[in-house]
Coordinates of C-alpha atoms and ligand atoms in Angstrom, one line a residue:
X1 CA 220.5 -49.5 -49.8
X2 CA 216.5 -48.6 -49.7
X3 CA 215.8 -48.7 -53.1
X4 CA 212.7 -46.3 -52.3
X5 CA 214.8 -43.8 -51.2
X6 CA 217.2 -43.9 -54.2
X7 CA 214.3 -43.3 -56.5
X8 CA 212.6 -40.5 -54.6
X9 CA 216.1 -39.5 -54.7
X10 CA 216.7 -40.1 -58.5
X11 CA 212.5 -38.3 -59.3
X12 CA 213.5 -35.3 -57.5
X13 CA 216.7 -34.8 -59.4
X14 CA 214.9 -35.7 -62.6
X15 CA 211.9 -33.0 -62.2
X16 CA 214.4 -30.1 -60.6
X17 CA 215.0 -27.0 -62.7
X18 CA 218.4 -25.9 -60.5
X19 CA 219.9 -28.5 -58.5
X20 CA 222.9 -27.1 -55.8
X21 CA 225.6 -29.6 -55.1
X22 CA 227.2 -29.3 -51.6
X23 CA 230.2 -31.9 -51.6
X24 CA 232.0 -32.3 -48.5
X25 CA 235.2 -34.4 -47.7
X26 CA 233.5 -37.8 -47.3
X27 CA 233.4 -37.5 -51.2
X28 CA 237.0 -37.1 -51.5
X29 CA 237.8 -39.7 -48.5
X30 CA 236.3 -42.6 -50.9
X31 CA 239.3 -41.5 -53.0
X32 CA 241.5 -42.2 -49.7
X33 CA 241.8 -38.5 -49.4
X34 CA 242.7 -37.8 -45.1
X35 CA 239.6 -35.9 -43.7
X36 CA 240.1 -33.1 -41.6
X37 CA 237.4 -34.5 -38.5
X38 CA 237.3 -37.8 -37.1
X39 CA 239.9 -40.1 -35.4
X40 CA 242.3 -40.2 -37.7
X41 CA 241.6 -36.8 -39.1
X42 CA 243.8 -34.2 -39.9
X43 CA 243.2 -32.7 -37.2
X44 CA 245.0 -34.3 -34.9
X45 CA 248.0 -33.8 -37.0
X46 CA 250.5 -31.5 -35.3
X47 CA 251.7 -30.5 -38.7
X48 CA 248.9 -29.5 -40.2
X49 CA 247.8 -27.2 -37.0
X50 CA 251.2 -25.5 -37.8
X51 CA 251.0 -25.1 -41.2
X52 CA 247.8 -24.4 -42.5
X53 CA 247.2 -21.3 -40.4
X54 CA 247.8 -18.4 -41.6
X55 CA 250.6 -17.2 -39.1
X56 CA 253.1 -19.9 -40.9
X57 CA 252.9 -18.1 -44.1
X58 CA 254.5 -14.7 -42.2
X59 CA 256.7 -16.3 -39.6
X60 CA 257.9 -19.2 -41.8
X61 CA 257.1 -18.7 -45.4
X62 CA 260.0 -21.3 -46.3
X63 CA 258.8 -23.9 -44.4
X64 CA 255.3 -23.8 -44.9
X65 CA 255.7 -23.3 -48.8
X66 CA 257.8 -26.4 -48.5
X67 CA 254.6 -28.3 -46.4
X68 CA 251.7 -27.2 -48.8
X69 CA 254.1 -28.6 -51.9
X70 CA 254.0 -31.9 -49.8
X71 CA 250.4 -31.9 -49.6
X72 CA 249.9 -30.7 -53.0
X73 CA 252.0 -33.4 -54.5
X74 CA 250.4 -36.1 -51.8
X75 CA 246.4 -35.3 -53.0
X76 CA 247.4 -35.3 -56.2
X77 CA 248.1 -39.1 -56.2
X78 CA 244.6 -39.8 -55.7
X79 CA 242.2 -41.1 -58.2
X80 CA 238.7 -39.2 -58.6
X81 CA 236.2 -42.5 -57.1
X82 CA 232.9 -43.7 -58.5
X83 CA 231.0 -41.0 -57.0
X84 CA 232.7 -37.8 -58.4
X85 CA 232.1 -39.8 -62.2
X86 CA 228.8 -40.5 -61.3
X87 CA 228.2 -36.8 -59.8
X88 CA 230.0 -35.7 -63.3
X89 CA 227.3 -37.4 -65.1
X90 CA 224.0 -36.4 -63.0
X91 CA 225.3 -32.9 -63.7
X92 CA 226.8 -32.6 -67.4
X93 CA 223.3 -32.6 -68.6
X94 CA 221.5 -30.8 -66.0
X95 CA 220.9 -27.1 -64.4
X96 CA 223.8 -28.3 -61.2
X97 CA 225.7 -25.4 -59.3
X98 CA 228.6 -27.6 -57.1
X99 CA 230.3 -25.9 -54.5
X100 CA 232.4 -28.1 -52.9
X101 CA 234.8 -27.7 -49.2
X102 CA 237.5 -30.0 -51.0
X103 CA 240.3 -28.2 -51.8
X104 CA 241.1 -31.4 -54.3
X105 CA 240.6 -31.1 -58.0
X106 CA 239.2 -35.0 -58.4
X107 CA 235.8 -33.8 -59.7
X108 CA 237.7 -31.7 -62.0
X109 CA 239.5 -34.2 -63.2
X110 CA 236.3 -36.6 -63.3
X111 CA 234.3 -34.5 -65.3
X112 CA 237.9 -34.3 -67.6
X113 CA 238.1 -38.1 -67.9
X114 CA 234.4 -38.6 -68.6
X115 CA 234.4 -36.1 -71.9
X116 CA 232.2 -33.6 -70.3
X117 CA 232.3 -29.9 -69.5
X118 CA 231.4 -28.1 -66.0
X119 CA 231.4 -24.5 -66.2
X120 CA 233.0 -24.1 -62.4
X121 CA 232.7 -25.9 -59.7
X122 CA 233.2 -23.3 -56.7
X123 CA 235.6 -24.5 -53.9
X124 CA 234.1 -22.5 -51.0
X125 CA 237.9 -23.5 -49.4
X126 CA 239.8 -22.4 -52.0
X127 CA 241.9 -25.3 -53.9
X128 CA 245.6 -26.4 -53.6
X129 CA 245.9 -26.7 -57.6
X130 CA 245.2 -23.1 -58.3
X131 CA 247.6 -20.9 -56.8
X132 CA 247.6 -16.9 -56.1
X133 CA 250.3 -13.9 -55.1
X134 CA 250.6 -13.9 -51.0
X135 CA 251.0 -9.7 -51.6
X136 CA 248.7 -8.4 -54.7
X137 CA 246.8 -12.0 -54.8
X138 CA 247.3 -11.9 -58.3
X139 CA 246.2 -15.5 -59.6
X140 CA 248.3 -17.4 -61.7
X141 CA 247.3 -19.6 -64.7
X142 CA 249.4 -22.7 -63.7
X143 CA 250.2 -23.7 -60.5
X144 CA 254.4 -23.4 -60.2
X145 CA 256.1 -27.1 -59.5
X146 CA 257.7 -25.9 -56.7
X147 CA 256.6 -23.3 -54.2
X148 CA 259.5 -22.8 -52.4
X149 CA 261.6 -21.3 -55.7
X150 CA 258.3 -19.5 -57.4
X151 CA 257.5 -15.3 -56.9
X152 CA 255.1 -13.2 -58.2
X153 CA 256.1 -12.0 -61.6
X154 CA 254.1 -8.3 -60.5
X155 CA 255.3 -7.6 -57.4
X156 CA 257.8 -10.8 -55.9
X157 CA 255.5 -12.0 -53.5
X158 CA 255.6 -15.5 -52.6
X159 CA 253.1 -17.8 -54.6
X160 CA 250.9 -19.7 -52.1
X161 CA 248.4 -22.3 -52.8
X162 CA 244.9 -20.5 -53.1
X163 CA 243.1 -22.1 -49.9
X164 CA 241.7 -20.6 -47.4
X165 CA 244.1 -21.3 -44.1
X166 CA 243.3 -20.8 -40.4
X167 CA 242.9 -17.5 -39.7
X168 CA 241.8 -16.0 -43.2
X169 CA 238.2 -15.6 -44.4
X170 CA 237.0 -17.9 -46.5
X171 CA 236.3 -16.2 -50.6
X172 CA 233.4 -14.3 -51.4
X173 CA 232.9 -15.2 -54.6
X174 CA 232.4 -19.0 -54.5
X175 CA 229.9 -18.3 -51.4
X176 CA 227.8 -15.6 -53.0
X177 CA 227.1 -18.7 -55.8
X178 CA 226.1 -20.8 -53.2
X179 CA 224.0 -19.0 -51.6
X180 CA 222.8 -17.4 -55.3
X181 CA 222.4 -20.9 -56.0
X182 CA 220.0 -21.9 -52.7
X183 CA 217.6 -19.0 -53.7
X184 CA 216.8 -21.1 -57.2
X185 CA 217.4 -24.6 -56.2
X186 CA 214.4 -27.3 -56.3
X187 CA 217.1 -29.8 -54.6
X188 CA 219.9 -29.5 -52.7
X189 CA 222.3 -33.1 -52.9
X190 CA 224.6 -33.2 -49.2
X191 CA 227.4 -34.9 -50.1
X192 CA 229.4 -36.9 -47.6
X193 CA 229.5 -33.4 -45.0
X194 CA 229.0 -33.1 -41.4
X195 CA 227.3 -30.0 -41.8
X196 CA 229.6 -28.6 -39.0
X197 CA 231.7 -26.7 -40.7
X198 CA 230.5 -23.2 -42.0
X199 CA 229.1 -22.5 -44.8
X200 CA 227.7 -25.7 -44.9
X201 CA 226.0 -25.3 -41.8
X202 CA 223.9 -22.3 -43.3
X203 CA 223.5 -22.7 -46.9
X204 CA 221.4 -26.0 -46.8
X205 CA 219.0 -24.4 -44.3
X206 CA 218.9 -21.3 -46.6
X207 CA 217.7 -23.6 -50.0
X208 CA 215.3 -25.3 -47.7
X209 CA 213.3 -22.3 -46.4
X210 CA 212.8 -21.3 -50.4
X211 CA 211.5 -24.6 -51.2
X212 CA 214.5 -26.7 -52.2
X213 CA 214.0 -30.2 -51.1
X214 CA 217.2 -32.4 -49.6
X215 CA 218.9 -35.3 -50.1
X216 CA 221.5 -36.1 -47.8
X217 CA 223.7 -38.8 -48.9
X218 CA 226.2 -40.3 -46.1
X219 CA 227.4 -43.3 -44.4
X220 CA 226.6 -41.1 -40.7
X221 CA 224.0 -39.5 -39.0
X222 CA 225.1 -35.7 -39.6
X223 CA 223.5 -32.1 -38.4
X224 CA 221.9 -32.0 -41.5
X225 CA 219.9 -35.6 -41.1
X226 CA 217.3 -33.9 -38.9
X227 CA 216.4 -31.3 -42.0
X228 CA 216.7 -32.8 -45.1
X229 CA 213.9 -34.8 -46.8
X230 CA 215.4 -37.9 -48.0
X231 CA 218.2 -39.1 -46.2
X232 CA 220.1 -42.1 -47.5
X233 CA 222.7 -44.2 -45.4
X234 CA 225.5 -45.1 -47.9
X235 CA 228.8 -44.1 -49.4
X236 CA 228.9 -41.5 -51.9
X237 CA 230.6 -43.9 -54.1
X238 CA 227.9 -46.8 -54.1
X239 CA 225.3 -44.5 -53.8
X240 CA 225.7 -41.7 -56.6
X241 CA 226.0 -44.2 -59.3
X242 CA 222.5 -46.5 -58.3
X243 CA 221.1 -42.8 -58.3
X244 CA 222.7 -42.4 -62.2
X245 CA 221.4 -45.5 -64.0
X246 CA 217.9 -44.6 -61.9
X247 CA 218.1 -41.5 -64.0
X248 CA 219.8 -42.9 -67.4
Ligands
ZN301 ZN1 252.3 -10.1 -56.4

């Protein structure tokens, strides 16, 4: 790692007022989470093609409740990794909007496990551990345990995982504080995403033409290499936490 790099890194994050976190899945794939891009990516998974698009939920509600409860019991065997605690500390003390295209709760739970509070971390894909009406979209507190056998207590709608699925817009509210966010930010951190996948492919651009500086931090050359002002080659993991005892 160029230790240069990590402390311009570590001064900028030091001196900014309003810092936007943009986490994408290389964050979660340290955890062993399956990206969605890439060889082995989900992707290229027949099942997931099926079942995470929208059409599923109307033509076969049973089987795809049945699928997300699968993948919703699958992710959440998966431990947060060094970079979400390290990300959890580099925020809990500072001015840090995170929106994040995981629909994992591991910085949740990181920020849980290391005894600090975050006030929201936006999932600009929604999250399979909250879950909402498929009819009124009423949200419920608690997630049910099982999918297949839970309805909406309003109207009996079936309770589906609150993600965004092919075919369905992605939620205003978590973009709208993104994009709030990249108005105010002095540095924007790129977190293990291609940069591909929208919004991330506008928002970063949008912080940058009001000043924000950024730091991209991933293993690959990305869309966003060409744009942001530090760029360091490394693993979220390994990475984030040189970046935290800089700043400690
Ligand atoms: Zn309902």
């Amino acid at each position: 790692m160029d230790k240069r790099k990590l402390k311009r890194a570590a001064e900028l994050i030091d001196r900014a007022g309003h810092i936007l976190v943009f986490a994408g899945s290389g964050l979660s794939a340290e955890s062993g989470i399956p990206t969605f891009r890439g060889e082995d990516g989900m992707y290229s998974n027949p099942d997931v093609l099926r079942y995470a698009h929208a059409d599923a939920l109307r033509e076969e509600p049973e089987a795809a409740l049945a699928w997300f409860q699968k993948m919703r019991d699958m992710i959440d065997d998966y431990e947060p990794n060094p970079g979400h605690y390290a990300l959890a500390r580099i925020c809990a003390e500072r001015d840090c909007t995170i929106a994040t295209q995981n629909v994992d709760r591991l910085l949740e739970s990181a920020f849980l496990r290391e005894g600090l509070t975050k006030e929201g971390i936006w999932h600009l894909h929604g999250s399979l551990f909250r879950s909402r009406c498929d009819v009124c979209d009423e949200p419920l507190e608690e997630p049910p345990t099982d999918y297949t056998a839970a309805e909406c207590d309003e109207c009996g709608g079936i309770i589906r995982p609150d993600v965004t699925l092919f075919g369905e817009m992605l939620p205003e509210a978590p973009y709208l504080r993104a994009q709030g966010a990249a108005h105010v930010a002095d540095v924007v951190l790129l977190l293990g995403t291609s940069g591909i996948v929208y919004p991330a492919a506008t928002i970063p651009g949008l912080a940058r033409s009001h000043g924000a500086k950024l730091i991209e931090i991933n293993p690959n050359p990305t869309e966003l290499s060409e744009i942001a002002d530090v760029v360091i080659r490394g693993k979220t993991g390994e990475v984030l936490p040189e970046i935290d005892r800089l700043l400690a």
